[in-house]
One Martini backbone bead per residue (centre of mass of N, CA, C, O) as a GRO file, in nm:
protein
  257
    1UNK     BB    1   0.094   0.029   0.040
    2UNK     BB    2   0.116   0.328  -0.019
    3UNK     BB    3   0.129   0.655  -0.016
    4UNK     BB    4  -0.169   0.799   0.072
    5UNK     BB    5  -0.394   0.595  -0.078
    6UNK     BB    6  -0.623   0.683   0.128
    7UNK     BB    7  -0.648   0.990   0.124
    8UNK     BB    8  -0.948   1.128   0.167
    9UNK     BB    9  -1.128   0.911   0.230
   10UNK     BB   10  -1.466   0.998   0.355
   11UNK     BB   11  -1.637   0.684   0.307
   12UNK     BB   12  -1.439   0.541   0.505
   13UNK     BB   13  -1.518   0.271   0.797
   14UNK     BB   14  -1.346   0.044   0.692
   15UNK     BB   15  -1.043  -0.162   0.705
   16UNK     BB   16  -0.873  -0.420   0.563
   17UNK     BB   17  -0.628  -0.668   0.591
   18UNK     BB   18  -0.422  -0.902   0.483
   19UNK     BB   19  -0.169  -1.125   0.463
   20UNK     BB   20   0.004  -0.976   0.204
   21UNK     BB   21   0.052  -0.737   0.334
   22UNK     BB   22   0.394  -0.575   0.394
   23UNK     BB   23   0.317  -0.281   0.324
   24UNK     BB   24   0.332   0.074   0.440
   25UNK     BB   25   0.273   0.356   0.391
   26UNK     BB   26   0.269   0.687   0.426
   27UNK     BB   27  -0.017   0.831   0.512
   28UNK     BB   28  -0.234   0.597   0.404
   29UNK     BB   29  -0.494   0.694   0.613
   30UNK     BB   30  -0.536   0.979   0.589
   31UNK     BB   31  -0.850   1.155   0.660
   32UNK     BB   32  -1.012   0.958   0.732
   33UNK     BB   33  -1.311   1.127   0.852
   34UNK     BB   34  -1.483   0.783   0.879
   35UNK     BB   35  -1.239   0.606   1.019
   36UNK     BB   36  -1.301   0.339   1.261
   37UNK     BB   37  -1.138   0.089   1.144
   38UNK     BB   38  -0.873  -0.199   1.169
   39UNK     BB   39  -0.819  -0.446   1.008
   40UNK     BB   40  -0.647  -0.787   1.057
   41UNK     BB   41  -0.513  -1.062   0.958
   42UNK     BB   42  -0.378  -1.312   1.173
   43UNK     BB   43  -0.154  -1.372   0.929
   44UNK     BB   44  -0.015  -1.164   0.938
   45UNK     BB   45   0.357  -1.078   0.956
   46UNK     BB   46   0.361  -0.714   0.989
   47UNK     BB   47   0.036  -0.661   1.155
   48UNK     BB   48  -0.163  -0.546   1.382
   49UNK     BB   49  -0.456  -0.518   1.571
   50UNK     BB   50  -0.583  -0.273   1.857
   51UNK     BB   51  -0.871  -0.168   1.878
   52UNK     BB   52  -0.823  -0.042   1.534
   53UNK     BB   53  -0.537  -0.025   1.542
   54UNK     BB   54  -0.226   0.009   1.375
   55UNK     BB   55   0.049  -0.236   1.408
   56UNK     BB   56   0.290  -0.373   1.400
   57UNK     BB   57   0.450  -0.692   1.404
   58UNK     BB   58   0.676  -0.573   1.685
   59UNK     BB   59   0.592  -0.301   1.829
   60UNK     BB   60   0.734  -0.026   1.740
   61UNK     BB   61   0.500   0.088   1.560
   62UNK     BB   62   0.252   0.334   1.536
   63UNK     BB   63   0.040   0.384   1.263
   64UNK     BB   64  -0.286   0.369   1.324
   65UNK     BB   65  -0.583   0.595   1.443
   66UNK     BB   66  -0.883   0.620   1.340
   67UNK     BB   67  -1.093   0.920   1.341
   68UNK     BB   68  -1.348   0.762   1.457
   69UNK     BB   69  -1.193   0.631   1.722
   70UNK     BB   70  -1.347   0.671   2.053
   71UNK     BB   71  -1.084   0.726   2.191
   72UNK     BB   72  -1.005   0.886   2.548
   73UNK     BB   73  -0.757   0.662   2.647
   74UNK     BB   74  -0.429   0.603   2.589
   75UNK     BB   75  -0.221   0.286   2.610
   76UNK     BB   76   0.108   0.241   2.489
   77UNK     BB   77   0.261  -0.009   2.392
   78UNK     BB   78   0.534  -0.164   2.455
   79UNK     BB   79   0.835  -0.097   2.257
   80UNK     BB   80   0.758   0.142   2.111
   81UNK     BB   81   0.944   0.378   1.872
   82UNK     BB   82   0.731   0.495   1.715
   83UNK     BB   83   0.518   0.748   1.584
   84UNK     BB   84   0.360   0.790   1.324
   85UNK     BB   85   0.238   0.956   1.055
   86UNK     BB   86  -0.095   1.064   1.120
   87UNK     BB   87  -0.186   0.848   1.363
   88UNK     BB   88  -0.383   1.049   1.551
   89UNK     BB   89  -0.520   1.235   1.299
   90UNK     BB   90  -0.834   1.376   1.416
   91UNK     BB   91  -0.873   1.265   1.742
   92UNK     BB   92  -1.112   1.423   1.919
   93UNK     BB   93  -1.145   1.204   2.190
   94UNK     BB   94  -0.854   1.260   2.247
   95UNK     BB   95  -0.701   1.334   2.570
   96UNK     BB   96  -0.513   1.108   2.624
   97UNK     BB   97  -0.184   0.957   2.684
   98UNK     BB   98   0.060   0.694   2.663
   99UNK     BB   99   0.403   0.695   2.650
  100UNK     BB  100   0.680   0.514   2.633
  101UNK     BB  101   1.017   0.444   2.735
  102UNK     BB  102   1.097   0.381   2.391
  103UNK     BB  103   1.048   0.659   2.243
  104UNK     BB  104   1.166   0.853   2.018
  105UNK     BB  105   0.927   0.956   1.790
  106UNK     BB  106   0.739   1.199   1.676
  107UNK     BB  107   0.573   1.259   1.390
  108UNK     BB  108   0.421   1.405   1.180
  109UNK     BB  109   0.116   1.472   1.243
  110UNK     BB  110   0.047   1.241   1.493
  111UNK     BB  111  -0.150   1.483   1.681
  112UNK     BB  112  -0.317   1.675   1.461
  113UNK     BB  113  -0.628   1.732   1.592
  114UNK     BB  114  -0.638   1.699   1.900
  115UNK     BB  115  -0.910   1.877   2.042
  116UNK     BB  116  -0.888   1.694   2.335
  117UNK     BB  117  -0.628   1.731   2.394
  118UNK     BB  118  -0.471   1.847   2.717
  119UNK     BB  119  -0.209   1.651   2.820
  120UNK     BB  120   0.134   1.612   2.790
  121UNK     BB  121   0.370   1.327   2.848
  122UNK     BB  122   0.689   1.250   2.781
  123UNK     BB  123   0.924   1.069   2.703
  124UNK     BB  124   1.271   1.014   2.822
  125UNK     BB  125   1.343   0.898   2.496
  126UNK     BB  126   1.259   1.129   2.349
  127UNK     BB  127   1.397   1.333   2.066
  128UNK     BB  128   1.177   1.345   1.816
  129UNK     BB  129   0.982   1.647   1.669
  130UNK     BB  130   0.757   1.677   1.428
  131UNK     BB  131   0.573   1.820   1.215
  132UNK     BB  132   0.310   1.899   1.320
  133UNK     BB  133   0.240   1.685   1.583
  134UNK     BB  134   0.063   1.903   1.711
  135UNK     BB  135  -0.118   2.086   1.563
  136UNK     BB  136  -0.411   2.228   1.684
  137UNK     BB  137  -0.430   2.182   2.025
  138UNK     BB  138  -0.667   2.368   2.156
  139UNK     BB  139  -0.654   2.198   2.477
  140UNK     BB  140  -0.340   2.220   2.516
  141UNK     BB  141  -0.214   2.324   2.846
  142UNK     BB  142   0.047   2.079   2.872
  143UNK     BB  143   0.411   2.036   2.813
  144UNK     BB  144   0.649   1.790   2.910
  145UNK     BB  145   0.974   1.794   2.825
  146UNK     BB  146   1.239   1.591   2.810
  147UNK     BB  147   1.581   1.544   2.902
  148UNK     BB  148   1.635   1.420   2.585
  149UNK     BB  149   1.550   1.643   2.363
  150UNK     BB  150   1.643   1.808   2.042
  151UNK     BB  151   1.410   1.823   1.891
  152UNK     BB  152   1.189   2.068   1.668
  153UNK     BB  153   0.943   2.105   1.471
  154UNK     BB  154   0.762   2.270   1.257
  155UNK     BB  155   0.493   2.323   1.334
  156UNK     BB  156   0.463   2.150   1.633
  157UNK     BB  157   0.253   2.404   1.804
  158UNK     BB  158   0.078   2.507   1.633
  159UNK     BB  159  -0.189   2.666   1.760
  160UNK     BB  160  -0.174   2.599   2.061
  161UNK     BB  161  -0.411   2.826   2.256
  162UNK     BB  162  -0.329   2.695   2.573
  163UNK     BB  163  -0.031   2.803   2.597
  164UNK     BB  164   0.182   2.960   2.813
  165UNK     BB  165   0.436   2.762   2.891
  166UNK     BB  166   0.810   2.678   2.803
  167UNK     BB  167   1.019   2.419   2.900
  168UNK     BB  168   1.336   2.392   2.825
  169UNK     BB  169   1.607   2.159   2.789
  170UNK     BB  170   1.936   2.083   2.787
  171UNK     BB  171   1.893   1.889   2.509
  172UNK     BB  172   1.775   2.109   2.321
  173UNK     BB  173   1.908   2.215   2.001
  174UNK     BB  174   1.644   2.206   1.819
  175UNK     BB  175   1.430   2.511   1.720
  176UNK     BB  176   1.214   2.609   1.509
  177UNK     BB  177   1.042   2.875   1.424
  178UNK     BB  178   0.738   2.782   1.392
  179UNK     BB  179   0.646   2.582   1.680
  180UNK     BB  180   0.462   2.828   1.793
  181UNK     BB  181   0.307   2.957   1.595
  182UNK     BB  182  -0.013   3.062   1.757
  183UNK     BB  183   0.051   3.076   2.041
  184UNK     BB  184  -0.149   3.326   2.183
  185UNK     BB  185  -0.104   3.252   2.540
  186UNK     BB  186   0.244   3.275   2.543
  187UNK     BB  187   0.415   3.405   2.811
  188UNK     BB  188   0.680   3.194   2.823
  189UNK     BB  189   1.032   3.086   2.839
  190UNK     BB  190   1.188   2.842   2.994
  191UNK     BB  191   1.581   2.764   3.026
  192UNK     BB  192   1.813   2.576   3.090
  193UNK     BB  193   2.106   2.661   3.221
  194UNK     BB  194   2.244   2.407   3.043
  195UNK     BB  195   2.214   2.500   2.778
  196UNK     BB  196   2.389   2.524   2.440
  197UNK     BB  197   2.156   2.726   2.255
  198UNK     BB  198   1.970   2.853   2.505
  199UNK     BB  199   1.781   3.118   2.592
  200UNK     BB  200   1.644   3.351   2.860
  201UNK     BB  201   1.467   3.698   2.892
  202UNK     BB  202   1.168   3.758   3.000
  203UNK     BB  203   1.058   3.514   2.836
  204UNK     BB  204   1.234   3.532   2.572
  205UNK     BB  205   1.392   3.379   2.273
  206UNK     BB  206   1.726   3.251   2.260
  207UNK     BB  207   2.005   3.234   2.188
  208UNK     BB  208   2.302   3.206   2.400
  209UNK     BB  209   2.444   3.495   2.270
  210UNK     BB  210   2.188   3.697   2.150
  211UNK     BB  211   2.166   3.702   1.827
  212UNK     BB  212   1.910   3.608   1.859
  213UNK     BB  213   1.551   3.579   1.800
  214UNK     BB  214   1.308   3.355   1.812
  215UNK     BB  215   1.099   3.430   2.057
  216UNK     BB  216   0.793   3.590   2.105
  217UNK     BB  217   0.541   3.613   2.334
  218UNK     BB  218   0.213   3.703   2.242
  219UNK     BB  219   0.124   3.732   2.569
  220UNK     BB  220   0.299   3.954   2.647
  221UNK     BB  221   0.283   4.234   2.869
  222UNK     BB  222   0.332   4.456   2.631
  223UNK     BB  223   0.407   4.755   2.402
  224UNK     BB  224   0.721   4.793   2.482
  225UNK     BB  225   1.051   4.698   2.244
  226UNK     BB  226   1.377   4.645   2.290
  227UNK     BB  227   1.620   4.540   2.079
  228UNK     BB  228   1.900   4.395   2.151
  229UNK     BB  229   2.228   4.480   2.066
  230UNK     BB  230   2.321   4.167   2.031
  231UNK     BB  231   2.131   4.157   1.796
  232UNK     BB  232   2.135   4.026   1.425
  233UNK     BB  233   1.858   3.811   1.473
  234UNK     BB  234   1.538   3.762   1.325
  235UNK     BB  235   1.320   3.578   1.314
  236UNK     BB  236   1.098   3.374   1.208
  237UNK     BB  237   0.800   3.500   1.334
  238UNK     BB  238   0.876   3.594   1.637
  239UNK     BB  239   0.623   3.823   1.629
  240UNK     BB  240   0.384   3.661   1.600
  241UNK     BB  241   0.070   3.775   1.743
  242UNK     BB  242   0.175   4.036   1.913
  243UNK     BB  243  -0.108   4.221   2.008
  244UNK     BB  244   0.036   4.418   2.215
  245UNK     BB  245   0.227   4.542   2.031
  246UNK     BB  246   0.349   4.895   1.937
  247UNK     BB  247   0.650   4.859   1.960
  248UNK     BB  248   0.947   4.855   1.795
  249UNK     BB  249   1.294   4.836   1.838
  250UNK     BB  250   1.556   4.828   1.582
  251UNK     BB  251   1.880   4.815   1.575
  252UNK     BB  252   2.175   4.828   1.382
  253UNK     BB  253   2.245   4.511   1.406
  254UNK     BB  254   2.057   4.438   1.239
  255UNK     BB  255   2.118   4.195   0.942
  256UNK     BB  256   1.851   4.036   1.012
  257UNK     BB  257   1.454   3.924   0.932
   0.00000   0.00000   0.00000
């Protein structure tokens, strides 16, 4: 089954995967709005389903939870190392999920548009959060990043409008410019003092030597801001959605916006 083979097939309600299918491409069943169950023949050597959710037989990858699946609380099987692209995309009933300490990567759009998801405690094993992984989780008001997290991809938490504060752990070395765009109630970033790539000042996120202003929290309650003299670059979308700001003073030291 090729990548995106059944994407946007909105009339599908159930899919049965025969024993002969040994490969399923990325996002094969994404955005199937009325899909409520994936069933796999028991003799299939590569895949199986549990409560209508598709996993690889070796229990290493969670492939797809159908959008119409009514599960609200989900505890992932142990040994899972990867949450695949679009795995829980649009699962609007999902309120809470527990991932095992084996998970290394949350794929692109994995939990995007899970409108009921409220809290996410990510496992200590996690290294990478993919593109738009939690985008549009409009009720997500708390996310705890693990101490081993290394990378947050573009738009990873975009439009998570209830997030108010972000704690950056020591291990995090890559934050894409757009990772928190549209988080309209974000008030502050707090960076572990031992982080080698980033730091925060008065809740504003900078790189370590203050030469790049990465992100200004949209909900920060000030109307006037002067960019520090040390800043040479203002990152993409750095001041996006900052509705309280009326005046920004940019110094002559800034060479890139």
